[in-house]
Short mmCIF file of C-alpha atoms in Angstrom, two decimals:
data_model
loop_
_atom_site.label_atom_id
_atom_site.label_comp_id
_atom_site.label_asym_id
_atom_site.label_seq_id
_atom_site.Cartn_x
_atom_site.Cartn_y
_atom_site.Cartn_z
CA UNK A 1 -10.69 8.97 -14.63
CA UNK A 2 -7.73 8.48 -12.39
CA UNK A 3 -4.77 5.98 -13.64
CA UNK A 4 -1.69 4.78 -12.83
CA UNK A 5 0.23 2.54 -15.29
CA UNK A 6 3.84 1.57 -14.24
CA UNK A 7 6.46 0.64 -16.40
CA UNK A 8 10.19 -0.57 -16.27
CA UNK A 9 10.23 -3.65 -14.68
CA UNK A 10 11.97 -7.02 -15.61
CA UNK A 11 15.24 -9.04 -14.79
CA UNK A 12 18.17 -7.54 -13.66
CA UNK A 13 21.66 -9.09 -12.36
CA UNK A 14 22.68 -8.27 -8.67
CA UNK A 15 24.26 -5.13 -8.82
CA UNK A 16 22.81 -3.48 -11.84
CA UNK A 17 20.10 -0.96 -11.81
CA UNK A 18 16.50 -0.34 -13.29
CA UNK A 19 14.37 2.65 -13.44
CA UNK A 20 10.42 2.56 -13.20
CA UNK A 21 7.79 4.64 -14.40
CA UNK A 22 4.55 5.53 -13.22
CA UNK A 23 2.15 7.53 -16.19
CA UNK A 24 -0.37 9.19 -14.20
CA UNK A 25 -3.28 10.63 -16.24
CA UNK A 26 -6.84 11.84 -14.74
CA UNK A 27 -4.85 14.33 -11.85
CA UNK A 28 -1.57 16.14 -11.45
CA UNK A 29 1.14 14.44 -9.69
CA UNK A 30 3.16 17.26 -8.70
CA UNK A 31 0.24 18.48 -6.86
CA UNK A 32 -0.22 15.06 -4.88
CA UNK A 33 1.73 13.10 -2.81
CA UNK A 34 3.08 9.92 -4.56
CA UNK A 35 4.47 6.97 -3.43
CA UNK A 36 5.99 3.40 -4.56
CA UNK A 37 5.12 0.36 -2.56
CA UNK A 38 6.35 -3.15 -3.05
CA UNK A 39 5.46 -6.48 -2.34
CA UNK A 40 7.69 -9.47 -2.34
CA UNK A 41 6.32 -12.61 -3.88
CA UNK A 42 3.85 -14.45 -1.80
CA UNK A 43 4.86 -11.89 0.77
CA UNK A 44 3.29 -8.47 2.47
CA UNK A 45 3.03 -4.63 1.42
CA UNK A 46 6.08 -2.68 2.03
CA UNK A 47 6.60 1.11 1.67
CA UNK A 48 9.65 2.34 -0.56
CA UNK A 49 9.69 5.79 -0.88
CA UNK A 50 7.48 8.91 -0.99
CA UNK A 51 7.72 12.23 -2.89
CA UNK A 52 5.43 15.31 -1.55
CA UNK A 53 4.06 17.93 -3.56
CA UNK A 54 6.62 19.97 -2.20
CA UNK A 55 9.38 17.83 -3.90
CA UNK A 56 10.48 16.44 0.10
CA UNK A 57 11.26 12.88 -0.54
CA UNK A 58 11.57 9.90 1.79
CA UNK A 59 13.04 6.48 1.78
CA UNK A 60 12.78 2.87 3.77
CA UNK A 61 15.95 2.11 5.24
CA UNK A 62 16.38 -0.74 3.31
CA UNK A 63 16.45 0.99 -0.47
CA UNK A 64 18.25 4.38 1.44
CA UNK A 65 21.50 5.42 -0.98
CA UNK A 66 20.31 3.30 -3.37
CA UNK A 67 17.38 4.00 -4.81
CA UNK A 68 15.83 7.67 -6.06
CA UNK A 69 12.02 9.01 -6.59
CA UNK A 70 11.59 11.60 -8.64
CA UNK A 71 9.09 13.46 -10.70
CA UNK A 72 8.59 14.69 -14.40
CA UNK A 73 5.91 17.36 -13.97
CA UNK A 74 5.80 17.87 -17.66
CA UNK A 75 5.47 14.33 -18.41
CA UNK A 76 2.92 13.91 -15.49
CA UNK A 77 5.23 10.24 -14.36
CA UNK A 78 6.97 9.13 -11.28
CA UNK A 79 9.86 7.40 -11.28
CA UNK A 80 11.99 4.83 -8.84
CA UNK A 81 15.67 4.95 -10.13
CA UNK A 82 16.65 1.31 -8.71
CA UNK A 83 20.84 1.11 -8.35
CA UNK A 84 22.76 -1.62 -6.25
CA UNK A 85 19.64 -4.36 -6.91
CA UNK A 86 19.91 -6.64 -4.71
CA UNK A 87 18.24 -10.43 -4.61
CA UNK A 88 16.26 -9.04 -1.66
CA UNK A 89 14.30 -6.40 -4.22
CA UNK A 90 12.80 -8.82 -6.00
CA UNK A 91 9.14 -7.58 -6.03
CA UNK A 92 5.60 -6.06 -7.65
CA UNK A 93 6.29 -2.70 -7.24
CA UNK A 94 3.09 -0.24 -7.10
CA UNK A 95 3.12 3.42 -7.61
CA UNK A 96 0.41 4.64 -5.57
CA UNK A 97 -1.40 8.38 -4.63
CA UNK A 98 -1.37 9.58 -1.02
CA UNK A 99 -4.67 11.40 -0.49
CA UNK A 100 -4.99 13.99 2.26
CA UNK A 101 -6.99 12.84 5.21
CA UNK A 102 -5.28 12.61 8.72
CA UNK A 103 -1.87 12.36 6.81
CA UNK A 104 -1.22 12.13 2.84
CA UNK A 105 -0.17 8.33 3.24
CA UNK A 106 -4.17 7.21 2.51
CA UNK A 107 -3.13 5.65 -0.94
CA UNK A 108 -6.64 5.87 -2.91
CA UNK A 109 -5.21 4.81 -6.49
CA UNK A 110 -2.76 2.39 -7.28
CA UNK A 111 -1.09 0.93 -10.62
CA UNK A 112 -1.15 -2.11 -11.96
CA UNK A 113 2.21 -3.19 -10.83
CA UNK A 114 5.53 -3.81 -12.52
CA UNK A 115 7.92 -6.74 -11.48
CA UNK A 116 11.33 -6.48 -10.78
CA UNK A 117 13.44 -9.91 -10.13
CA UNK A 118 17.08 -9.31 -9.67
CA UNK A 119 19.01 -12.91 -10.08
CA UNK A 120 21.85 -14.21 -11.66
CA UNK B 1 9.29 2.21 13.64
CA UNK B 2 5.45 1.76 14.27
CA UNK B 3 4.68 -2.22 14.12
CA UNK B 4 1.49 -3.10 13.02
CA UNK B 5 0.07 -6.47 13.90
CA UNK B 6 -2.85 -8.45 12.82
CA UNK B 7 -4.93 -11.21 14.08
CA UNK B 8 -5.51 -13.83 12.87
CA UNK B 9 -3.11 -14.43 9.89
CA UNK B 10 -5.89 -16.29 8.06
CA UNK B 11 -9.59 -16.85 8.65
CA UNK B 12 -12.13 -19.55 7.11
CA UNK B 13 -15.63 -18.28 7.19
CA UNK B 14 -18.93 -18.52 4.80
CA UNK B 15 -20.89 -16.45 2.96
CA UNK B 16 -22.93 -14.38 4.92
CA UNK B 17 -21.14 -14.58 7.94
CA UNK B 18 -20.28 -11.56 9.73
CA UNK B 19 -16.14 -11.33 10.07
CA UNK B 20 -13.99 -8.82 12.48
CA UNK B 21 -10.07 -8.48 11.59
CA UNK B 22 -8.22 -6.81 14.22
CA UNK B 23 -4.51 -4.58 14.09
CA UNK B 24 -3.03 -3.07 16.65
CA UNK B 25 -0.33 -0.79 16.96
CA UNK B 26 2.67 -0.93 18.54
CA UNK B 27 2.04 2.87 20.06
CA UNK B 28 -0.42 5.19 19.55
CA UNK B 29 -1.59 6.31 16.10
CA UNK B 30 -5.10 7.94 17.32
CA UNK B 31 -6.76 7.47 14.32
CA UNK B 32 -4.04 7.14 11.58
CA UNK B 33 -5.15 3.67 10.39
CA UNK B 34 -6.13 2.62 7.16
CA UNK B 35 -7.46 -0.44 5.51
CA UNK B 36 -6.93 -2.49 2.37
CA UNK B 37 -7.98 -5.71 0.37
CA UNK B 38 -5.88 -7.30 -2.10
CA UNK B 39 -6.88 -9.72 -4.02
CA UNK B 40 -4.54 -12.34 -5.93
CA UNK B 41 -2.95 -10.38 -8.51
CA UNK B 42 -4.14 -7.62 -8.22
CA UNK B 43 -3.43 -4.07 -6.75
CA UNK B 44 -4.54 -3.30 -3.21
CA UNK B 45 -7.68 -1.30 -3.23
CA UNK B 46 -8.36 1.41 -0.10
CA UNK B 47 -11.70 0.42 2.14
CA UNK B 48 -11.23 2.51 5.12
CA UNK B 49 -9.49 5.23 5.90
CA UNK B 50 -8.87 7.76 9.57
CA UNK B 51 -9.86 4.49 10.64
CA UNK B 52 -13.67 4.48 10.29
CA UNK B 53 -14.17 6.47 7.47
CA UNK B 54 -15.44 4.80 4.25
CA UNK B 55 -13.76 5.38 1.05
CA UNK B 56 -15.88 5.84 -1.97
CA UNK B 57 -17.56 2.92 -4.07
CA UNK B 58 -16.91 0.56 -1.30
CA UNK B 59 -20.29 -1.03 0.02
CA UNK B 60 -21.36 -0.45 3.64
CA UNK B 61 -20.86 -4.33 5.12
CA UNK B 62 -17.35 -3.02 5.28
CA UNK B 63 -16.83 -0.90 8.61
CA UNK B 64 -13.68 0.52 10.81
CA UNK B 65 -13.54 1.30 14.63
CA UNK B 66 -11.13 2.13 16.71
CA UNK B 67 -8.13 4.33 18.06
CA UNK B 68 -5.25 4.51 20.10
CA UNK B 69 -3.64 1.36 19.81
CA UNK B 70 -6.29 -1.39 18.87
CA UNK B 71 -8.39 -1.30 15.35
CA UNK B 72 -11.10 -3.47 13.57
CA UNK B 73 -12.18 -3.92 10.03
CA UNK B 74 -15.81 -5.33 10.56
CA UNK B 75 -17.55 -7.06 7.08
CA UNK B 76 -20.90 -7.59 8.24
CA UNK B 77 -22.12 -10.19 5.56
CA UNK B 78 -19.53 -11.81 4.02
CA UNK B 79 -20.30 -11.86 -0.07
CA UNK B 80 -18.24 -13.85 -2.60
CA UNK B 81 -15.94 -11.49 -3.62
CA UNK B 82 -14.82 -10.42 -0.25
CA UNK B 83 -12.53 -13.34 -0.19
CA UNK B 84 -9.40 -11.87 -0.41
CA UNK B 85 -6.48 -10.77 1.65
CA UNK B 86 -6.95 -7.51 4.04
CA UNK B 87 -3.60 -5.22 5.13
CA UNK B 88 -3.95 -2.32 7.50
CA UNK B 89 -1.78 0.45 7.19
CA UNK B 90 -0.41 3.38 9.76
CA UNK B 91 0.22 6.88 8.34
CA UNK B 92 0.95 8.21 11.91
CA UNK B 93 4.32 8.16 12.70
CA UNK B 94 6.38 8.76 8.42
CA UNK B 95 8.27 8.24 7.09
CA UNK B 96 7.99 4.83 7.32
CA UNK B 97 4.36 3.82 6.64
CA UNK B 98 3.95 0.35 7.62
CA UNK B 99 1.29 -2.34 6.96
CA UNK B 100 0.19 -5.02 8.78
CA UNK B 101 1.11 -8.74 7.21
CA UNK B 102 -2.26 -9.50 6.31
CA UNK B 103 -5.34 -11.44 7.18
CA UNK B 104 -6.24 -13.74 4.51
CA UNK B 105 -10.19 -14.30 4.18
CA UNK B 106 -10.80 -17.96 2.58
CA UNK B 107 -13.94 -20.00 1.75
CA UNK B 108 -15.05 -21.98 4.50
#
């Protein structure tokens, strides 16, 4: 069975920096495409950052220089290294799984969610 | 950036209605769209994806169409736990994805 549990999230000051975690078990995630997505509260989806299963990684322009995906392939976890938190991060972040259709941005499985609230 | 807009922001219907969301695209995705429900709390959950293709485990009242620019998620008999809220997503034009801002779904 295919899970994703995320990990890492709580209250940070502006400025200071978090890292999440995203324990995949039931599939590899260095063989999938893997992505973070956030949502603000009360607010919409929005897309963070992607890593392929070629290790190619992407960013929104809003978390660019700031904030790193990465990969543990022994550990089978993804990670978000969050630096520079601002208020504006405050947010459920999901780790989700791109599946391959037209693109590999169809996210079939998604955590649970982890929240991050930066304030003073 | 791809915008992704949906109509309407909110809808009141009952159970057993038949509901149509729409999202369009701000250019051309062909069939690069993707659909979601979220309910409160929880983590979205893929319905559709390539637009009219039905992921698996999701009942057949749900249904995509569509291309180009202009989309629709069609729930042919509304049940109880359809209420929710429903995102579509582009995957045409990444990095960025980008989602729609949602249609909520309430009890009429």
């Amino acid at each position: 069975e295919v899970q994703l549990v995320e990990s890492g999230g709580g209250l940070v000051q502006p400025g200071g920096s978090l890292r999440l975690s995203c324990a995949a078990s039931g599939f590899t995630v260095s063989s999938n495409s893997m992505s973070w997505v956030r949502q603000a509260p009360g607010k919409g989806l929005e897309w963070v950052s992607v890593i392929y299963s070629g290790g190619v990684t992407y960013y929104a322009d809003s978390v660019k220089g700031r904030f790193t995906i990465s990969r543990d392939n022994s550990k089978n976890t993804l990670y978000l290294q969050m630096n520079s938190l601002r208020a504006e991060d405050t947010a459920v972040y999901y780790c989700a799984r791109g599946i391959c259709s037209t693109s590999c941005s169809n996210f079939d499985y998604w955590g649970q969610g982890t929240l991050v609230t930066v304030s003073s | 950036d791809i915008q992704m807009t949906q109509s309407p922001s909110s809808l009141s219907a009952s159970v057993g209605d038949r509901v149509t969301i729409t999202c369009r695209a701000s250019q051309s995705i062909s069939n690069y769209l993707n659909w979601y429900q979220q309910k409160p709390g929880k983590a979205p959950k893929l319905l559709i994806y390539a637009a009219s293709s039905l992921q698996s485990g999701v009942p057949s009242r749900f249904s995509g169409s569509g291309s180009g620019t202009d989309f629709t998620l069609t729930i042919s008999s509304l049940q109880p736990e359809d209420f929710a809220t429903y995102y579509c997503q582009q995957s045409y034009s990444i990095p960025p994805v980008t989602f729609g801002q949602g249609t909520r779904l309430e009890i009429k």
